[in-house]
PDB file of C-alpha atoms in Angstrom:
ATOM      1  CA  MET A   1      25.738   0.613  -7.056  1.00 77.00           C
ATOM      2  CA  ASN A   2      23.853   1.634 -10.238  1.00 91.00           C
ATOM      3  CA  PRO A   3      20.217   3.126  -9.812  1.00 93.00           C
ATOM      4  CA  HIS A   4      18.258  -0.007 -10.543  1.00 91.00           C
ATOM      5  CA  ASP A   5      20.458  -2.078  -7.990  1.00 91.00           C
ATOM      6  CA  TYR A   6      19.754   1.094  -5.327  1.00 91.00           C
ATOM      7  CA  CYS A   7      15.808   0.561  -5.600  1.00 91.00           C
ATOM      8  CA  GLN A   8      16.655  -3.616  -5.611  1.00 89.00           C
ATOM      9  CA  ASP A   9      18.193  -3.037  -2.665  1.00 89.00           C
ATOM     10  CA  LYS A  10      15.517  -0.884  -1.165  1.00 86.00           C
ATOM     11  CA  ALA A  11      12.719  -3.210  -1.848  1.00 84.00           C
ATOM     12  CA  ALA A  12      14.912  -6.287  -0.463  1.00 82.00           C
ATOM     13  CA  LYS A  13      15.461  -4.778   2.696  1.00 78.00           C
ATOM     14  CA  SER A  14      11.979  -3.488   3.468  1.00 70.00           C
ATOM     15  CA  GLY A  15      10.709  -7.004   3.908  1.00 67.00           C
ATOM     16  CA  SER A  16       7.527  -5.941   2.286  1.00 72.00           C
ATOM     17  CA  SER A  17       5.096  -8.479   0.971  1.00 73.00           C
ATOM     18  CA  PHE A  18       5.199  -6.724  -2.148  1.00 75.00           C
ATOM     19  CA  TYR A  19       8.925  -7.720  -3.005  1.00 75.00           C
ATOM     20  CA  TYR A  20       7.277 -11.435  -2.997  1.00 78.00           C
ATOM     21  CA  SER A  21       4.964 -10.471  -5.999  1.00 81.00           C
ATOM     22  CA  PHE A  22       7.671  -9.123  -8.190  1.00 83.00           C
ATOM     23  CA  MET A  23       9.664 -12.453  -8.182  1.00 81.00           C
ATOM     24  CA  PHE A  24       8.284 -14.229 -11.442  1.00 83.00           C
ATOM     25  CA  LEU A  25       7.833 -11.218 -13.332  1.00 89.00           C
ATOM     26  CA  PRO A  26      10.172 -10.477 -16.618  1.00 91.00           C
ATOM     27  CA  PRO A  27      13.487  -8.749 -15.964  1.00 91.00           C
ATOM     28  CA  GLN A  28      12.128  -5.260 -17.973  1.00 93.00           C
ATOM     29  CA  ARG A  29       8.971  -5.378 -15.752  1.00 94.00           C
ATOM     30  CA  ARG A  30      10.576  -6.294 -12.449  1.00 93.00           C
ATOM     31  CA  GLN A  31      12.947  -3.350 -12.693  1.00 93.00           C
ATOM     32  CA  ALA A  32       9.709  -1.049 -13.590  1.00 95.00           C
ATOM     33  CA  ILE A  33       8.154  -1.771 -10.336  1.00 95.00           C
ATOM     34  CA  THR A  34      10.739  -2.203  -8.255  1.00 94.00           C
ATOM     35  CA  ALA A  35      11.558   1.545  -9.229  1.00 95.00           C
ATOM     36  CA  LEU A  36       8.489   2.240  -8.611  1.00 95.00           C
ATOM     37  CA  TYR A  37       8.367   0.631  -4.993  1.00 94.00           C
ATOM     38  CA  ALA A  38      11.334   2.294  -4.171  1.00 94.00           C
ATOM     39  CA  PHE A  39       9.616   5.654  -4.953  1.00 96.00           C
ATOM     40  CA  CYS A  40       7.261   4.780  -2.858  1.00 95.00           C
ATOM     41  CA  ARG A  41       9.415   3.875  -0.103  1.00 94.00           C
ATOM     42  CA  GLU A  42      11.647   6.813  -0.138  1.00 95.00           C
ATOM     43  CA  VAL A  43       8.548   8.856  -0.032  1.00 96.00           C
ATOM     44  CA  ASP A  44       6.621   6.752   2.827  1.00 94.00           C
ATOM     45  CA  ASP A  45       9.754   6.896   4.699  1.00 93.00           C
ATOM     46  CA  VAL A  46      10.148  10.805   4.931  1.00 94.00           C
ATOM     47  CA  VAL A  47       6.954  10.684   6.680  1.00 91.00           C
ATOM     48  CA  ASP A  48       7.734   7.849   9.033  1.00 86.00           C
ATOM     49  CA  GLU A  49      11.510   8.929   9.839  1.00 88.00           C
ATOM     50  CA  CYS A  50      11.416  12.579   9.835  1.00 87.00           C
ATOM     51  CA  HIS A  51       9.955  13.722  13.095  1.00 86.00           C
ATOM     52  CA  ASP A  52      10.388  17.528  12.079  1.00 92.00           C
ATOM     53  CA  ILE A  53       6.746  18.060  10.068  1.00 93.00           C
ATOM     54  CA  SER A  54       8.236  21.340   8.515  1.00 94.00           C
ATOM     55  CA  LEU A  55      11.439  19.381   7.379  1.00 96.00           C
ATOM     56  CA  ALA A  56       9.130  16.541   6.257  1.00 95.00           C
ATOM     57  CA  HIS A  57       7.321  19.050   4.010  1.00 96.00           C
ATOM     58  CA  THR A  58      10.510  20.277   2.839  1.00 96.00           C
ATOM     59  CA  LYS A  59      11.615  16.605   1.697  1.00 97.00           C
ATOM     60  CA  LEU A  60       8.585  15.823   0.084  1.00 97.00           C
ATOM     61  CA  ASP A  61       9.021  19.122  -1.967  1.00 97.00           C
ATOM     62  CA  TRP A  62      12.120  18.259  -3.190  1.00 97.00           C
ATOM     63  CA  TRP A  63      10.695  14.816  -4.136  1.00 97.00           C
ATOM     64  CA  ARG A  64       7.961  16.865  -6.231  1.00 98.00           C
ATOM     65  CA  GLN A  65      10.829  18.680  -7.675  1.00 98.00           C
ATOM     66  CA  GLU A  66      13.008  15.593  -8.445  1.00 97.00           C
ATOM     67  CA  LEU A  67       9.683  14.601 -10.315  1.00 97.00           C
ATOM     68  CA  GLY A  68       9.581  17.395 -12.407  1.00 97.00           C
ATOM     69  CA  ARG A  69      13.398  16.333 -13.353  1.00 97.00           C
ATOM     70  CA  VAL A  70      12.665  13.087 -13.718  1.00 97.00           C
ATOM     71  CA  PHE A  71       9.928  13.987 -16.889  1.00 96.00           C
ATOM     72  CA  GLY A  72      12.528  16.684 -17.896  1.00 96.00           C
ATOM     73  CA  GLY A  73      15.239  14.437 -18.100  1.00 95.00           C
ATOM     74  CA  THR A  74      17.716  15.669 -15.414  1.00 97.00           C
ATOM     75  CA  PRO A  75      16.896  13.529 -12.189  1.00 96.00           C
ATOM     76  CA  THR A  76      19.667  13.465  -9.325  1.00 96.00           C
ATOM     77  CA  HIS A  77      18.441  11.083  -7.018  1.00 96.00           C
ATOM     78  CA  PRO A  78      19.264   7.027  -7.941  1.00 96.00           C
ATOM     79  CA  VAL A  79      15.332   6.166  -7.762  1.00 96.00           C
ATOM     80  CA  GLY A  80      14.986   9.346 -10.269  1.00 96.00           C
ATOM     81  CA  HIS A  81      16.936   7.614 -12.538  1.00 96.00           C
ATOM     82  CA  ALA A  82      15.416   4.560 -12.319  1.00 95.00           C
ATOM     83  CA  LEU A  83      12.169   5.734 -12.875  1.00 96.00           C
ATOM     84  CA  GLN A  84      13.255   8.133 -15.992  1.00 95.00           C
ATOM     85  CA  ASP A  85      14.477   4.784 -17.079  1.00 90.00           C
ATOM     86  CA  VAL A  86      11.239   3.174 -17.178  1.00 92.00           C
ATOM     87  CA  ILE A  87       8.506   5.730 -17.605  1.00 90.00           C
ATOM     88  CA  ALA A  88       8.346   6.057 -20.965  1.00 83.00           C
ATOM     89  CA  SER A  89       8.142   2.282 -21.607  1.00 90.00           C
ATOM     90  CA  PHE A  90       5.418   1.784 -19.684  1.00 92.00           C
ATOM     91  CA  ASN A  91       3.457   5.090 -19.651  1.00 85.00           C
ATOM     92  CA  LEU A  92       3.555   6.133 -15.663  1.00 94.00           C
ATOM     93  CA  PRO A  93       1.892   9.167 -15.452  1.00 95.00           C
ATOM     94  CA  GLN A  94       3.653  12.268 -13.362  1.00 96.00           C
ATOM     95  CA  GLU A  95       0.560  13.251 -11.982  1.00 97.00           C
ATOM     96  CA  GLN A  96      -0.416  10.159 -10.623  1.00 97.00           C
ATOM     97  CA  LEU A  97       3.109  10.027  -9.328  1.00 97.00           C
ATOM     98  CA  LEU A  98       2.610  13.328  -7.763  1.00 98.00           C
ATOM     99  CA  GLU A  99      -0.545  12.211  -6.114  1.00 97.00           C
ATOM    100  CA  ILE A 100       1.416   9.489  -4.289  1.00 97.00           C
ATOM    101  CA  ILE A 101       3.351  12.494  -2.718  1.00 97.00           C
ATOM    102  CA  ASP A 102       0.025  14.062  -2.117  1.00 97.00           C
ATOM    103  CA  GLY A 103      -0.863  11.251   0.105  1.00 96.00           C
ATOM    104  CA  MET A 104       1.907  11.085   2.168  1.00 96.00           C
ATOM    105  CA  ALA A 105       1.759  14.553   3.129  1.00 96.00           C
ATOM    106  CA  MET A 106      -1.896  13.972   4.378  1.00 95.00           C
ATOM    107  CA  ASP A 107       0.035  12.193   7.353  1.00 94.00           C
ATOM    108  CA  LEU A 108       1.497  15.522   7.729  1.00 93.00           C
ATOM    109  CA  GLN A 109      -1.530  17.340   7.969  1.00 91.00           C
ATOM    110  CA  GLN A 110      -4.431  15.141   9.854  1.00 90.00           C
ATOM    111  CA  THR A 111      -4.240  12.163  12.318  1.00 92.00           C
ATOM    112  CA  ARG A 112      -7.627  11.292  12.570  1.00 95.00           C
ATOM    113  CA  TYR A 113     -10.199  10.587   9.595  1.00 96.00           C
ATOM    114  CA  LEU A 114     -14.193  11.864  10.194  1.00 96.00           C
ATOM    115  CA  ASP A 115     -15.937   9.129   7.868  1.00 96.00           C
ATOM    116  CA  PHE A 116     -14.898   6.463   5.477  1.00 96.00           C
ATOM    117  CA  LYS A 117     -15.286   9.063   2.517  1.00 95.00           C
ATOM    118  CA  GLY A 118     -12.183  11.312   3.906  1.00 94.00           C
ATOM    119  CA  LEU A 119     -10.239   7.875   4.647  1.00 96.00           C
ATOM    120  CA  GLN A 120     -11.261   6.778   0.907  1.00 96.00           C
ATOM    121  CA  LEU A 121      -9.273   9.878  -0.468  1.00 96.00           C
ATOM    122  CA  TYR A 122      -6.286   9.057   1.502  1.00 97.00           C
ATOM    123  CA  CYS A 123      -6.143   5.196   0.586  1.00 97.00           C
ATOM    124  CA  TYR A 124      -6.779   6.439  -3.254  1.00 97.00           C
ATOM    125  CA  ARG A 125      -3.546   8.678  -3.237  1.00 97.00           C
ATOM    126  CA  VAL A 126      -1.251   6.111  -1.157  1.00 96.00           C
ATOM    127  CA  ALA A 127      -2.729   3.171  -2.675  1.00 97.00           C
ATOM    128  CA  SER A 128      -5.167   3.092  -5.239  1.00 98.00           C
ATOM    129  CA  VAL A 129      -2.824   5.194  -7.618  1.00 98.00           C
ATOM    130  CA  VAL A 130      -0.078   2.867  -6.941  1.00 97.00           C
ATOM    131  CA  GLY A 131      -2.281   0.075  -8.071  1.00 96.00           C
ATOM    132  CA  LEU A 132      -3.036   2.038 -11.391  1.00 97.00           C
ATOM    133  CA  LEU A 133       0.571   2.480 -12.058  1.00 97.00           C
ATOM    134  CA  ALA A 134       1.386  -1.164 -11.117  1.00 96.00           C
ATOM    135  CA  ALA A 135      -1.447  -2.334 -13.557  1.00 96.00           C
ATOM    136  CA  GLU A 136       0.625  -0.310 -16.885  1.00 95.00           C
ATOM    137  CA  ILE A 137       3.482  -1.823 -15.729  1.00 96.00           C
ATOM    138  CA  PHE A 138       2.158  -5.482 -15.626  1.00 95.00           C
ATOM    139  CA  GLY A 139       0.118  -4.737 -19.074  1.00 94.00           C
ATOM    140  CA  TYR A 140      -3.555  -4.956 -19.720  1.00 95.00           C
ATOM    141  CA  THR A 141      -5.736  -4.644 -22.864  1.00 96.00           C
ATOM    142  CA  ASP A 142      -8.832  -4.144 -21.282  1.00 97.00           C
ATOM    143  CA  ARG A 143      -9.950  -0.910 -19.130  1.00 96.00           C
ATOM    144  CA  GLN A 144     -11.891  -2.487 -16.433  1.00 96.00           C
ATOM    145  CA  THR A 145      -8.942  -3.620 -15.194  1.00 97.00           C
ATOM    146  CA  GLN A 146      -7.937  -0.290 -13.703  1.00 97.00           C
ATOM    147  CA  LYS A 147     -11.090  -0.592 -11.603  1.00 98.00           C
ATOM    148  CA  TYR A 148      -9.695  -4.206 -10.516  1.00 98.00           C
ATOM    149  CA  ALA A 149      -6.378  -2.217  -9.844  1.00 97.00           C
ATOM    150  CA  HIS A 150      -8.170   0.610  -8.077  1.00 98.00           C
ATOM    151  CA  ASP A 151     -10.170  -1.645  -5.443  1.00 98.00           C
ATOM    152  CA  LEU A 152      -7.107  -3.969  -5.063  1.00 98.00           C
ATOM    153  CA  GLY A 153      -5.320  -0.933  -3.919  1.00 97.00           C
ATOM    154  CA  MET A 154      -7.965  -0.115  -1.628  1.00 98.00           C
ATOM    155  CA  ALA A 155      -8.455  -3.505  -0.070  1.00 98.00           C
ATOM    156  CA  PHE A 156      -4.352  -3.447   0.263  1.00 97.00           C
ATOM    157  CA  GLN A 157      -4.727  -0.171   2.251  1.00 97.00           C
ATOM    158  CA  LEU A 158      -7.405  -1.156   4.639  1.00 98.00           C
ATOM    159  CA  THR A 159      -5.546  -4.219   5.688  1.00 98.00           C
ATOM    160  CA  ASN A 160      -2.311  -2.294   6.081  1.00 96.00           C
ATOM    161  CA  ILE A 161      -4.831  -0.231   8.510  1.00 98.00           C
ATOM    162  CA  ILE A 162      -5.839  -2.754  10.268  1.00 98.00           C
ATOM    163  CA  ARG A 163      -2.512  -4.701  10.725  1.00 97.00           C
ATOM    164  CA  ASP A 164      -1.052  -1.176  12.127  1.00 96.00           C
ATOM    165  CA  VAL A 165      -3.529   0.133  14.355  1.00 97.00           C
ATOM    166  CA  GLY A 166      -1.587   0.009  17.344  1.00 97.00           C
ATOM    167  CA  GLU A 167       1.769   0.920  15.585  1.00 95.00           C
ATOM    168  CA  ASP A 168       0.068   4.080  14.168  1.00 95.00           C
ATOM    169  CA  ALA A 169      -1.613   4.972  17.605  1.00 96.00           C
ATOM    170  CA  ARG A 170       2.322   4.929  18.846  1.00 93.00           C
ATOM    171  CA  ARG A 171       2.943   7.442  16.254  1.00 90.00           C
ATOM    172  CA  GLY A 172      -0.163   9.526  17.210  1.00 91.00           C
ATOM    173  CA  ARG A 173      -2.316   8.325  14.279  1.00 94.00           C
ATOM    174  CA  ILE A 174      -5.629   6.590  14.114  1.00 97.00           C
ATOM    175  CA  TYR A 175      -7.075   5.846  10.710  1.00 97.00           C
ATOM    176  CA  LEU A 176     -10.349   4.094  11.820  1.00 98.00           C
ATOM    177  CA  PRO A 177     -12.908   6.549  11.071  1.00 97.00           C
ATOM    178  CA  ILE A 178     -14.266   8.122  14.075  1.00 97.00           C
ATOM    179  CA  GLU A 179     -17.945   7.441  12.763  1.00 97.00           C
ATOM    180  CA  ASP A 180     -17.175   3.652  13.230  1.00 98.00           C
ATOM    181  CA  LEU A 181     -15.599   4.127  16.507  1.00 98.00           C
ATOM    182  CA  GLN A 182     -18.718   5.942  17.844  1.00 98.00           C
ATOM    183  CA  ARG A 183     -20.864   3.226  15.984  1.00 97.00           C
ATOM    184  CA  PHE A 184     -19.262   0.447  18.086  1.00 98.00           C
ATOM    185  CA  ASN A 185     -18.651   2.485  21.001  1.00 98.00           C
ATOM    186  CA  VAL A 186     -14.596   2.376  21.445  1.00 98.00           C
ATOM    187  CA  PRO A 187     -13.051   5.580  22.747  1.00 97.00           C
ATOM    188  CA  ALA A 188      -9.819   6.520  20.861  1.00 96.00           C
ATOM    189  CA  SER A 189      -8.118   6.682  24.035  1.00 96.00           C
ATOM    190  CA  ASP A 190      -8.681   2.854  24.158  1.00 97.00           C
ATOM    191  CA  ILE A 191      -6.476   2.702  20.706  1.00 97.00           C
ATOM    192  CA  LEU A 192      -4.128   5.107  22.082  1.00 95.00           C
ATOM    193  CA  GLU A 193      -3.409   3.377  25.466  1.00 95.00           C
ATOM    194  CA  ALA A 194      -3.880  -0.484  23.933  1.00 96.00           C
ATOM    195  CA  ARG A 195      -6.977  -1.561  25.837  1.00 96.00           C
ATOM    196  CA  TYR A 196      -8.744  -4.455  24.075  1.00 97.00           C
ATOM    197  CA  SER A 197     -12.365  -5.100  24.439  1.00 97.00           C
ATOM    198  CA  ASP A 198     -15.711  -6.652  22.848  1.00 98.00           C
ATOM    199  CA  ASN A 199     -16.399  -3.343  20.928  1.00 98.00           C
ATOM    200  CA  PHE A 200     -13.091  -3.055  19.594  1.00 98.00           C
ATOM    201  CA  ARG A 201     -12.794  -6.434  18.179  1.00 98.00           C
ATOM    202  CA  GLN A 202     -16.606  -5.923  16.619  1.00 98.00           C
ATOM    203  CA  LEU A 203     -15.259  -2.586  15.463  1.00 98.00           C
ATOM    204  CA  MET A 204     -11.964  -4.502  13.767  1.00 98.00           C
ATOM    205  CA  ALA A 205     -14.121  -7.207  12.734  1.00 98.00           C
ATOM    206  CA  PHE A 206     -16.430  -4.646  10.583  1.00 98.00           C
ATOM    207  CA  GLN A 207     -13.365  -3.113   9.190  1.00 98.00           C
ATOM    208  CA  ALA A 208     -11.669  -6.477   8.251  1.00 98.00           C
ATOM    209  CA  GLU A 209     -15.175  -6.944   6.506  1.00 98.00           C
ATOM    210  CA  ARG A 210     -15.022  -3.845   4.790  1.00 98.00           C
ATOM    211  CA  ALA A 211     -11.429  -4.676   3.678  1.00 98.00           C
ATOM    212  CA  GLN A 212     -12.505  -8.220   2.208  1.00 98.00           C
ATOM    213  CA  GLN A 213     -15.497  -6.555   0.311  1.00 98.00           C
ATOM    214  CA  PHE A 214     -12.831  -4.665  -1.733  1.00 98.00           C
ATOM    215  CA  TYR A 215     -11.206  -7.600  -2.592  1.00 98.00           C
ATOM    216  CA  GLU A 216     -14.096  -9.219  -3.818  1.00 97.00           C
ATOM    217  CA  GLN A 217     -14.905  -6.420  -5.986  1.00 97.00           C
ATOM    218  CA  ALA A 218     -11.679  -6.358  -7.416  1.00 97.00           C
ATOM    219  CA  PHE A 219     -11.672  -9.746  -8.645  1.00 96.00           C
ATOM    220  CA  ALA A 220     -14.983  -9.352  -9.699  1.00 96.00           C
ATOM    221  CA  ASN A 221     -13.741  -6.350 -11.848  1.00 96.00           C
ATOM    222  CA  LEU A 222     -10.729  -8.552 -13.249  1.00 97.00           C
ATOM    223  CA  PRO A 223     -11.354  -9.643 -16.975  1.00 97.00           C
ATOM    224  CA  ALA A 224     -10.622 -12.704 -17.878  1.00 96.00           C
ATOM    225  CA  VAL A 225      -8.350 -11.712 -20.893  1.00 97.00           C
ATOM    226  CA  ASP A 226      -5.905  -9.552 -18.247  1.00 97.00           C
ATOM    227  CA  ARG A 227      -5.793 -12.045 -15.323  1.00 95.00           C
ATOM    228  CA  LYS A 228      -2.299 -13.612 -16.568  1.00 94.00           C
ATOM    229  CA  SER A 229      -0.455 -10.529 -17.077  1.00 95.00           C
ATOM    230  CA  GLN A 230      -1.907  -9.443 -13.746  1.00 95.00           C
ATOM    231  CA  ARG A 231      -0.957 -11.921 -11.656  1.00 93.00           C
ATOM    232  CA  PRO A 232       1.695 -10.099  -9.584  1.00 93.00           C
ATOM    233  CA  GLY A 233      -1.264  -8.253  -7.820  1.00 93.00           C
ATOM    234  CA  LEU A 234      -3.089 -11.516  -7.484  1.00 94.00           C
ATOM    235  CA  VAL A 235      -0.286 -13.256  -5.346  1.00 93.00           C
ATOM    236  CA  MET A 236       0.088  -9.730  -3.357  1.00 94.00           C
ATOM    237  CA  ALA A 237      -3.675 -10.457  -2.597  1.00 95.00           C
ATOM    238  CA  ALA A 238      -3.256 -14.298  -1.486  1.00 95.00           C
ATOM    239  CA  ILE A 239      -0.547 -12.824   1.092  1.00 94.00           C
ATOM    240  CA  TYR A 240      -2.400 -10.165   2.356  1.00 96.00           C
ATOM    241  CA  ARG A 241      -5.912 -11.776   2.617  1.00 96.00           C
ATOM    242  CA  THR A 242      -3.993 -14.651   4.562  1.00 96.00           C
ATOM    243  CA  LEU A 243      -2.067 -11.791   7.029  1.00 96.00           C
ATOM    244  CA  LEU A 244      -6.022 -10.722   7.376  1.00 97.00           C
ATOM    245  CA  ASP A 245      -7.084 -14.069   8.046  1.00 97.00           C
ATOM    246  CA  GLU A 246      -4.545 -14.657  10.623  1.00 97.00           C
ATOM    247  CA  ILE A 247      -5.121 -11.410  12.332  1.00 97.00           C
ATOM    248  CA  ALA A 248      -9.095 -11.978  12.603  1.00 97.00           C
ATOM    249  CA  ARG A 249      -8.163 -15.889  13.773  1.00 96.00           C
ATOM    250  CA  ASP A 250      -5.769 -13.989  16.661  1.00 95.00           C
ATOM    251  CA  GLY A 251      -8.863 -12.003  17.884  1.00 96.00           C
ATOM    252  CA  PHE A 252      -7.754  -8.989  16.632  1.00 97.00           C
ATOM    253  CA  LYS A 253      -4.971  -8.322  18.812  1.00 97.00           C
ATOM    254  CA  VAL A 254      -3.413  -5.443  16.757  1.00 97.00           C
ATOM    255  CA  LEU A 255      -2.827  -2.660  19.431  1.00 97.00           C
ATOM    256  CA  ASP A 256       0.238  -4.141  21.195  1.00 94.00           C
ATOM    257  CA  ARG A 257       1.981  -6.651  18.507  1.00 92.00           C
ATOM    258  CA  ARG A 258       2.169  -6.542  14.509  1.00 92.00           C
ATOM    259  CA  THR A 259       0.765  -9.852  13.164  1.00 92.00           C
ATOM    260  CA  SER A 260       3.146 -10.831   9.903  1.00 91.00           C
ATOM    261  CA  LEU A 261       3.671 -14.062   7.970  1.00 91.00           C
ATOM    262  CA  THR A 262       7.042 -15.847   7.613  1.00 90.00           C
ATOM    263  CA  PRO A 263       9.119 -15.259   4.508  1.00 87.00           C
ATOM    264  CA  LEU A 264       8.746 -18.995   3.375  1.00 91.00           C
ATOM    265  CA  ARG A 265       5.282 -18.670   3.735  1.00 92.00           C
ATOM    266  CA  LYS A 266       5.131 -15.313   1.360  1.00 90.00           C
ATOM    267  CA  VAL A 267       7.435 -17.535  -1.318  1.00 89.00           C
ATOM    268  CA  TRP A 268       4.713 -20.152  -1.085  1.00 92.00           C
ATOM    269  CA  LEU A 269       1.584 -18.333  -1.374  1.00 91.00           C
ATOM    270  CA  ALA A 270       3.506 -16.655  -4.428  1.00 89.00           C
ATOM    271  CA  GLY A 271       4.462 -19.661  -5.960  1.00 91.00           C
ATOM    272  CA  TRP A 272       0.992 -21.555  -5.527  1.00 91.00           C
ATOM    273  CA  THR A 273      -0.526 -18.339  -6.918  1.00 90.00           C
ATOM    274  CA  TRP A 274       1.323 -17.668  -9.577  1.00 89.00           C
ATOM    275  CA  MET A 275       1.078 -21.178 -11.075  1.00 87.00           C
ATOM    276  CA  LYS A 276      -2.505 -21.439 -10.867  1.00 81.00           C
ATOM    277  CA  GLY A 277      -2.755 -17.768 -12.311  1.00 71.00           C
TER     278      GLY A 277
END
């Protein structure tokens, strides 16, 4: 398969909600965002699937070198070839793509965060930077849209963290800030051993409210002139906020299960949000 088919296959097989936000884009922009998504999946898979930390670092370094080859005109990986096709057309800076890799590398270096400020840096690198790059691909005329993209990326990553508390704990990671665990009197052992409590539910309600604030902040920052071009992000927000609502309705039972929406529901939310504009 050609590089763009490879990226399309990577995106489709992931089952991610991001895939549904690409559905209505014109071909050139859909191809570009799919290449960006495939790149993010490749470097994320290094961290999640490689259990040898030294080898994972080596693989991430390889991707840093591959980005150098992409911008130098000599990529070797299918995703690198796909990125080379789109970086010039959509002004995707090498520095931001490298920062995504730096964010993934943080997962190899630390498993806890003392406070929200530290967690914000991680969220910025693995999600807000992706939002900024996506905004370039979707197109905008008002620089205020960059603030929208930054905050929406934060909201998405905080939603991911809430959804994946149990799954991450089984990998030995707790993204919920230590200061928040202490505030709500939730020992880390409760999360690692999947023990529910009223304190835990209050802690998670606090995390969900923080995520909702970033959604609201993002929407407030989106200029009307760019709302139509940025609809893919709004589609994603509709899907992710619905997921967050489902998790809350279920009592934040995220330690021993992973809440998800059906593909049919995602398609419906995508179509409804796109038509609404």
